[in-house]
Coordinates of C-alpha atoms and ligand atoms in Angstrom, one line a residue:
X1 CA 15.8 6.0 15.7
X2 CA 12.5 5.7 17.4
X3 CA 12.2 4.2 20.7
X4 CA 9.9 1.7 21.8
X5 CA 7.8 2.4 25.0
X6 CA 8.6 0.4 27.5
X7 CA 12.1 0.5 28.7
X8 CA 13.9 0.0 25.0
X9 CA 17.3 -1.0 26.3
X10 CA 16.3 -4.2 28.1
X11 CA 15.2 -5.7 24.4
X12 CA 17.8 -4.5 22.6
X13 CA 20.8 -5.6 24.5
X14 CA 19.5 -8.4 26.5
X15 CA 18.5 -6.9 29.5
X16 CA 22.0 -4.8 29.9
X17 CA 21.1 -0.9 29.8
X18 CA 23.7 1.5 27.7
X19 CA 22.6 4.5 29.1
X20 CA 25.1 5.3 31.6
X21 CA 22.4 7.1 34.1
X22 CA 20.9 3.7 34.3
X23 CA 24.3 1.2 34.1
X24 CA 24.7 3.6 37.7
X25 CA 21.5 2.8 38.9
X26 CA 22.5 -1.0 38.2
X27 CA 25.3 -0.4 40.5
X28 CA 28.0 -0.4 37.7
X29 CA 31.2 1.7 38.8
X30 CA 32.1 4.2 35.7
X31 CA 35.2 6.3 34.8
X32 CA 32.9 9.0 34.4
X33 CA 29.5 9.9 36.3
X34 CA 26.0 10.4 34.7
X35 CA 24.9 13.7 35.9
X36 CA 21.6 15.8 36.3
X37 CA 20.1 17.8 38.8
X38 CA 17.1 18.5 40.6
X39 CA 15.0 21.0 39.3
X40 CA 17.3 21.4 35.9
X41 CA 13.9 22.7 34.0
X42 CA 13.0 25.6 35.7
X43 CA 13.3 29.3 36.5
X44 CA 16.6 30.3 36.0
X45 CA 16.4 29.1 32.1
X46 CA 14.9 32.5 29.9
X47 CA 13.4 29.8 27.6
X48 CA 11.8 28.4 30.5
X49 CA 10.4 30.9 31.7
X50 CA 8.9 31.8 27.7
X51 CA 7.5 29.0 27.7
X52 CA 5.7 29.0 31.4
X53 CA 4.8 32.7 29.9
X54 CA 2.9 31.1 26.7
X55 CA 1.4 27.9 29.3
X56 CA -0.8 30.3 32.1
X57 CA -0.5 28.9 35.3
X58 CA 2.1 26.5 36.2
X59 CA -0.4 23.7 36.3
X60 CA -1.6 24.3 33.0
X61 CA 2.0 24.0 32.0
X62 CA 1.9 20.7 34.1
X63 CA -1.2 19.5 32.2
X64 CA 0.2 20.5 28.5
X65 CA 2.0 17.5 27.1
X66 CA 3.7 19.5 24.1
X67 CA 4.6 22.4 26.2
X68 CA 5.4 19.8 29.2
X69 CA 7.7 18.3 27.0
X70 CA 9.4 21.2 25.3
X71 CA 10.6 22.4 28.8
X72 CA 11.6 18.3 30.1
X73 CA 14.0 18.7 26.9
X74 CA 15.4 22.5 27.1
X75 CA 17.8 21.5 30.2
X76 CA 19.1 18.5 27.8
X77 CA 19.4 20.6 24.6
X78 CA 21.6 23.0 26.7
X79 CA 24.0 21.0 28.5
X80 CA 23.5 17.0 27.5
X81 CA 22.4 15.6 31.1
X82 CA 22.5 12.2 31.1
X83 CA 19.0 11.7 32.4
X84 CA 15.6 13.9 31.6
X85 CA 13.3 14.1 34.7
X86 CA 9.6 14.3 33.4
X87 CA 8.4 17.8 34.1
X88 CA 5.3 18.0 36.2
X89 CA 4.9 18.2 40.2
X90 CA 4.5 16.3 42.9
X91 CA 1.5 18.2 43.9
X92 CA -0.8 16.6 40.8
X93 CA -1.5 13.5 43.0
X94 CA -3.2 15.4 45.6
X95 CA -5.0 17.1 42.2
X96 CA -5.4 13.6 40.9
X97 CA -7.0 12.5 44.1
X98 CA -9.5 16.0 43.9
X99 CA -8.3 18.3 46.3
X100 CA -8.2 22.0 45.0
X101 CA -4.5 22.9 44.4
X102 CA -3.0 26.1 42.9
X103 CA -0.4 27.9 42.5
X104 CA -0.4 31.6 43.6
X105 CA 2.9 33.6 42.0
X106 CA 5.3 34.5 44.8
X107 CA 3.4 32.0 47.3
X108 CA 4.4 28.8 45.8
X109 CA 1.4 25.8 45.9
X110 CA -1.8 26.8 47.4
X111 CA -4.5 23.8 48.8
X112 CA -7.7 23.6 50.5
X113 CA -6.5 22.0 53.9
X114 CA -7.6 18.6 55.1
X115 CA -6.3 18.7 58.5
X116 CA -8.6 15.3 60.4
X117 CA -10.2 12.2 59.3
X118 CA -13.2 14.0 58.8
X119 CA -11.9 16.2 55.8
X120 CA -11.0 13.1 54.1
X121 CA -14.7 13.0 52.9
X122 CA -13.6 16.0 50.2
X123 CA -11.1 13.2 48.5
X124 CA -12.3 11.0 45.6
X125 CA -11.8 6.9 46.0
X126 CA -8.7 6.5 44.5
X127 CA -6.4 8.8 41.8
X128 CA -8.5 9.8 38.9
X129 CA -5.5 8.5 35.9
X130 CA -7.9 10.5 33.7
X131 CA -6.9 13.9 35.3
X132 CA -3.4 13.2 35.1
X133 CA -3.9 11.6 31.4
X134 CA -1.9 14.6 30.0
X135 CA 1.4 13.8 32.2
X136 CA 1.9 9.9 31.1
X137 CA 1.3 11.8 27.5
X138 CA 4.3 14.2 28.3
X139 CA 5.9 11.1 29.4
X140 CA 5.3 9.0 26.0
X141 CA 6.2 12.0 24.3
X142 CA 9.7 12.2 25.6
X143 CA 10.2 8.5 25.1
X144 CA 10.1 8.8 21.5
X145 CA 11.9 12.6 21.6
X146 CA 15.1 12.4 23.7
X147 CA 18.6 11.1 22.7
X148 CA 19.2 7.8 22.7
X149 CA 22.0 8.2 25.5
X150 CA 19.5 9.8 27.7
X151 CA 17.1 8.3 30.2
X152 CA 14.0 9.5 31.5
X153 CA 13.2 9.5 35.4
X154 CA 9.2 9.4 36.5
X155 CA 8.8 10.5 39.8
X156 CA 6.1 11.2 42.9
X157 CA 6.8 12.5 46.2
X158 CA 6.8 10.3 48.4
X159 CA 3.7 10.3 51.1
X160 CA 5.0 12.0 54.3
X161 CA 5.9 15.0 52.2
X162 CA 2.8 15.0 50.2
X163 CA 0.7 15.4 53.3
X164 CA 2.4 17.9 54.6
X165 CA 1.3 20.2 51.5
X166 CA -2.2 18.3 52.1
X167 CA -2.5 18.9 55.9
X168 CA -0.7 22.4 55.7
X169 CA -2.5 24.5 52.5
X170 CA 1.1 25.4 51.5
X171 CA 4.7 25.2 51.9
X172 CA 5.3 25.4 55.5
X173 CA 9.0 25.6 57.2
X174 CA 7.8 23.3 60.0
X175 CA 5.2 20.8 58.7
X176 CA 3.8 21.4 62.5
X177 CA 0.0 21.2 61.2
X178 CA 1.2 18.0 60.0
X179 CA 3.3 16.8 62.5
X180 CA 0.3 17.5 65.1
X181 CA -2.4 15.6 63.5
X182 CA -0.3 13.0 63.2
X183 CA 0.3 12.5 67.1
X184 CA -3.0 13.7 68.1
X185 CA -4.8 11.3 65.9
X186 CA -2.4 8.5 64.3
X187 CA -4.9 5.9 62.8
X188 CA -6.8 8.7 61.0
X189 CA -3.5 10.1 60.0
X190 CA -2.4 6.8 58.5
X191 CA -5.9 6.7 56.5
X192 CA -4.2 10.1 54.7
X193 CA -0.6 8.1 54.3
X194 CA -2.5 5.1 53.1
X195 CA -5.1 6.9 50.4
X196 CA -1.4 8.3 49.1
X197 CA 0.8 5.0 49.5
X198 CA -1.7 3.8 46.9
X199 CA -2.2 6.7 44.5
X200 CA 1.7 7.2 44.3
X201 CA 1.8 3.7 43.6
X202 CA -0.9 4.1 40.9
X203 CA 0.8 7.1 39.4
X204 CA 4.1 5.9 39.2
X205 CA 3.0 2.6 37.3
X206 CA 1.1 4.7 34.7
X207 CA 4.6 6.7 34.3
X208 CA 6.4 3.5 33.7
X209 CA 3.8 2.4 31.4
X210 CA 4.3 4.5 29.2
X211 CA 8.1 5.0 29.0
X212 CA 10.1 6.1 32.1
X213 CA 13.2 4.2 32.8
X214 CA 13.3 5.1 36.3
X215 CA 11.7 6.6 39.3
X216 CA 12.5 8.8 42.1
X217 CA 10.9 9.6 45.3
X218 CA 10.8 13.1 46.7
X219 CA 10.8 13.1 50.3
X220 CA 11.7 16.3 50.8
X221 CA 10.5 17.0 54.7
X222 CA 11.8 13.5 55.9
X223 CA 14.0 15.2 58.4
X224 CA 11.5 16.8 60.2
X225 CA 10.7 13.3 61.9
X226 CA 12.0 11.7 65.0
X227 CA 12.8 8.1 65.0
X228 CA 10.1 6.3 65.4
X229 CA 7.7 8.7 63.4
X230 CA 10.1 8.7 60.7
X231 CA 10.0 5.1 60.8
X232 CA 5.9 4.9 60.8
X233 CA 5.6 8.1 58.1
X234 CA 8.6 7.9 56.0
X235 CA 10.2 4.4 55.4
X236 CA 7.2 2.0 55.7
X237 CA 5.2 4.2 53.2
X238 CA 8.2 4.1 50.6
X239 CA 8.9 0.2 51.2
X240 CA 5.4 -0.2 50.0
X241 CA 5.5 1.7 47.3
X242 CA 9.0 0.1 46.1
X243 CA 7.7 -3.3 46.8
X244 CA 4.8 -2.5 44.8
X245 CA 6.7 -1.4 41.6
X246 CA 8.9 -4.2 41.8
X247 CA 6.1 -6.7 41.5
X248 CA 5.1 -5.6 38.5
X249 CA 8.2 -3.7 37.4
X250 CA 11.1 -5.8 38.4
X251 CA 14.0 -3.9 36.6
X252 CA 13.1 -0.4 36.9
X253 CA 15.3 1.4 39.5
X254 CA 13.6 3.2 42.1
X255 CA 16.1 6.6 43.7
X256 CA 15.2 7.5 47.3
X257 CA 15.3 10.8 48.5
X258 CA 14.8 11.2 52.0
X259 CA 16.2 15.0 52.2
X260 CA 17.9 15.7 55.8
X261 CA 17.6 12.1 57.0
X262 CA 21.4 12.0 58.5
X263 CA 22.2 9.2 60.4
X264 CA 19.0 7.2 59.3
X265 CA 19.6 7.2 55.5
X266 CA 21.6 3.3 56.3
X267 CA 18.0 2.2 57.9
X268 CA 15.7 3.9 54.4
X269 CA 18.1 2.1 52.3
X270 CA 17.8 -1.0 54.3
X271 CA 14.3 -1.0 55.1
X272 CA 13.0 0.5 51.5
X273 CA 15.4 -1.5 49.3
X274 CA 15.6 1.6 47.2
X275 CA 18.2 0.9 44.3
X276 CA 19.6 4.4 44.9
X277 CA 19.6 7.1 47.6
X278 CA 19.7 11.1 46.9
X279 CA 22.2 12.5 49.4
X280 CA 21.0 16.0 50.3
X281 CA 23.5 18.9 50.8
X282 CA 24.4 18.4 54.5
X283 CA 25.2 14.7 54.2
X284 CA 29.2 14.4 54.6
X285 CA 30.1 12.1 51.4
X286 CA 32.9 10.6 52.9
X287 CA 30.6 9.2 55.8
X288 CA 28.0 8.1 53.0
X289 CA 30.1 6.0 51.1
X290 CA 31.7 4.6 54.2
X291 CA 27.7 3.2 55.4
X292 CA 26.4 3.2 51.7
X293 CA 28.6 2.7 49.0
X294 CA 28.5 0.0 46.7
X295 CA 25.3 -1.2 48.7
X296 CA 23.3 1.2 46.8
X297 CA 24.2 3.7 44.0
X298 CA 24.4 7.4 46.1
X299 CA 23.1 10.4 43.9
X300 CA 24.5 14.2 45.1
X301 CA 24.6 16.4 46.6
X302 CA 26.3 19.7 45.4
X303 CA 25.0 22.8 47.5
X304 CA 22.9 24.4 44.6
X305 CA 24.6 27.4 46.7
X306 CA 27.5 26.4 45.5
X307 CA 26.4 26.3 41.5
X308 CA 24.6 30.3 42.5
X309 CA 28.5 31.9 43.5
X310 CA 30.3 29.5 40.3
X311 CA 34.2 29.7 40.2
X312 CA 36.7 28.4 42.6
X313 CA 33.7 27.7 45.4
X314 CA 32.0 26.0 42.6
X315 CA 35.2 23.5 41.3
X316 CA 36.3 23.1 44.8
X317 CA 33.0 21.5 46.1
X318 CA 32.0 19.9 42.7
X319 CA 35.7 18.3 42.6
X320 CA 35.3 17.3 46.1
X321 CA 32.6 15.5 45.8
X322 CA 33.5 13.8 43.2
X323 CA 36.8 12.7 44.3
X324 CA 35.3 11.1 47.3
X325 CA 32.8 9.2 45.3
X326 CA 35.2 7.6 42.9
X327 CA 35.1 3.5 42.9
X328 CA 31.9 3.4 44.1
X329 CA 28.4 3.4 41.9
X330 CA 27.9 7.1 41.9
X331 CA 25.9 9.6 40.2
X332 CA 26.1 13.5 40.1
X333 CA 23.4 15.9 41.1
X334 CA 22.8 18.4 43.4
X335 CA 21.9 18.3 47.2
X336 CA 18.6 19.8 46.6
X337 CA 17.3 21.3 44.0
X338 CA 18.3 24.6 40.9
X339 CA 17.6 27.8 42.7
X340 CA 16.4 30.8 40.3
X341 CA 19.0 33.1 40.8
X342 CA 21.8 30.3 39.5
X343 CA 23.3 31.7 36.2
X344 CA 22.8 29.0 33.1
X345 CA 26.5 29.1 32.7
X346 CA 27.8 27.8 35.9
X347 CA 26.2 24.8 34.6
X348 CA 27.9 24.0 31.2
X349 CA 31.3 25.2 33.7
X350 CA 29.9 21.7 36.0
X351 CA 29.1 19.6 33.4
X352 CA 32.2 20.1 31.8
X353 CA 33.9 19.6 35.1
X354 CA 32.2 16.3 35.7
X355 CA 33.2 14.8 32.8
X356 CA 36.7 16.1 32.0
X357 CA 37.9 15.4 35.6
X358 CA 38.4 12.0 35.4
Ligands
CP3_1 O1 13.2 19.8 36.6 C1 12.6 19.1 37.5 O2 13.2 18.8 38.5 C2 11.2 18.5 37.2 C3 10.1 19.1 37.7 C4 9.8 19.3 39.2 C5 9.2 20.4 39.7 N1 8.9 20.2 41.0 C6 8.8 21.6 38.9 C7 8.5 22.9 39.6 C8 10.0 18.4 40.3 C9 10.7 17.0 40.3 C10 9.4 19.0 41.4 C11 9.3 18.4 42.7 C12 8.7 19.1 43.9 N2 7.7 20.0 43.8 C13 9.1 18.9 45.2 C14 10.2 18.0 45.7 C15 11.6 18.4 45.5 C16 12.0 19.7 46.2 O3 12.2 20.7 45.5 O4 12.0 19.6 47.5 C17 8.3 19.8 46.0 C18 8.4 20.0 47.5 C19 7.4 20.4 45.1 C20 6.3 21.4 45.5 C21 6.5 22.7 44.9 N3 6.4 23.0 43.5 C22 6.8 23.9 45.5 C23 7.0 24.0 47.0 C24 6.8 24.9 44.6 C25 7.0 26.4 44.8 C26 8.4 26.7 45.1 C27 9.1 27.1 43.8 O5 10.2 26.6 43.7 O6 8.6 27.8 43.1 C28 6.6 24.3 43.3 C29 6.6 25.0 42.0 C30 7.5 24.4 40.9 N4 7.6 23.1 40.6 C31 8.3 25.1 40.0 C32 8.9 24.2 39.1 C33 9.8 24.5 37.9 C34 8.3 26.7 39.9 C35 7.0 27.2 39.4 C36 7.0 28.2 38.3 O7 7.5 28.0 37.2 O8 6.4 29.3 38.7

């Protein structure tokens, strides 16, 4: 049956979703937990990586809605995930906004540096939607393509993490180029967050648009922050951008992720008035569900370690986890993302686990 664009469920079964990804996100307690994970298209699938072969570079893979598409759906074809995440990268709004990015093989992302006020110049006005036309196609696409039990998650990172890629040229393990600017020179740092608070915003909306049923919010370097910066650079850039979907998108759920927050995920979920919160791998989920549960649906947070060795390390944690998060609105994924080296098979093993557990 084909699907209309914009958020089919709501029309057909007056406003109460069936997917069970999104009755989660509603904050609906079920027998069994949606599951996906992070990063479930990627590497460590062969026909992933034939299809990145036939694509060029990864952002021409990015930018090709049929191929785009093809490897959004090979993750679901394989193991059923109750939720597609769109596949692109968080690193097309800084493309959108016309910094250079590329990826270099072995490197990871690759971007001409703005590091003060000053190189702000090299950025357009605001995100050019035409550049990133090709993504809200992959996005229609897959509206009309995947099952009718499963959803589809947009998603941006969130601005903090962005910059660091901005500020830094690259993956850095400290985001100290970053992190500097930012206390040498806050109000031109907070032009940065601000030109990104906006073009997340704009990006997101075009995602909904045309057919995601939810967002999510990558911010993976969150925990590099101290309190107050972390307060300034992390939760009142994501309570904009939440405010700003829900004024025009009321019902579509928005998933924080503020990766190695600790004590100050209760304040994020607080502050933000996310509808869910990923837990990353070193959150304890006994002491999440104690400050969290049932206030907001919690999404985690398997060690993808865990998934990599399989068998009893693999059951034990899975099972765990899952026993912990039972009678609260709960849905399974990992703690960070699918590491190349984890065999495809540990992850039907999961799945099956998930879902026959309970
Ligand atoms: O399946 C999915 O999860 C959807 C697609 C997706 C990708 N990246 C594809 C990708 C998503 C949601 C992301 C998010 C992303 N990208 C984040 C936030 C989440 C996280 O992992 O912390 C970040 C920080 C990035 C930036 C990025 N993209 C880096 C640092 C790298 C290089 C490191 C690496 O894993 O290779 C990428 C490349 C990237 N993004 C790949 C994929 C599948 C691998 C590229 C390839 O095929 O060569």
């Amino acid at each position: 049956m084909a699907q209309s664009h914009i958020r089919p469920e709501s029309a057909e079964t007056g406003g109460l979703p069936q997917k069970s990804f999104l009755r989660a996100l509603r904050g609906e307690v079920l027998p069994v937990p949606p599951v996906w994970l992070m990063r479930q298209a990627g590497r460590y699938l062969p026909e992933y990586r034939a299809t990145r072969e036939k694509a060029g570079s990864f952002l021409d893979l990015c930018y090709n809605p049929a191929l785009a598409e093809e490897v959004t759906l090979q993750p679901i074809r394989r193991y059923g995930f109750d939720a597609a995440i769109l596949f692109s990268d968080i690193l097309v709004v800084p493309h959108g906004l016309g910094q250079k990015v590329w990826f270099e093989e072995g490197i990871g992302p690759l971007l001409d540096p703005i590091t003060t006020e000053a190189g702000l110049a090299q950025l357009r006005p605001g995100l050019q939607r035409k550049r990133l036309e090709p993504v809200y196609e992959t996005v229609s696409r897959l509206s009309h393509s995947l099952p009718a039990e499963t959803a589809l998650i947009g998603f941006a990172g969130a601005p903090w993490t962005v910059a660091t890629y901005m500020v830094g040229g690259r993956s850095t393990a400290d985001q100290a180029a970053t992190r500097a600017w930012a206390y040498r020179d806050p109000a031109g740092f907070q032009k940065l967050i601000d030109i990104l608070v906006e073009g997340t915003i704009d990006h997101l909306l075009a995602q909904i648009e045309a057919g995601a049923e939810a967002v999510q919010i990558f911010d993976t370097w969150a925990g590099a922050l101290p309190e107050q910066e972390f307060a300034r650079w992390v939760i009142e850039p994501t309570r904009k951008i939440v405010a700003a979907l829900r004024a025009s998108f009321p019902r579509v759920p928005v998933i924080g992720f503020p990766r190695n927050a600790g004590p100050r995920y209760p304040d994020y979920v607080e502050a933000t008035s996310v509808d869910a919160v990923g837990l990353d791998t070193s959150m304890p989920c006994g002491w999440a569900r104690e400050a969290l549960g049932g206030k907001v649906t919690l999404q985690g947070n398997l060690d993808p370690l865990a998934l990599v060795a399989g068998g009893e390390a693999l059951r034990g944690a899975a099972s765990a986890i899952l026993d912990t998060m039972a009678g609260v609105p709960f849905i399974f994924n990992l703690g960070h993302g699918i590491v190349p080296q984890t065999p495809p098979e540990h992850i039907t093993e999961l799945v099956t686990l998930v879902r026959e557990k309970r």
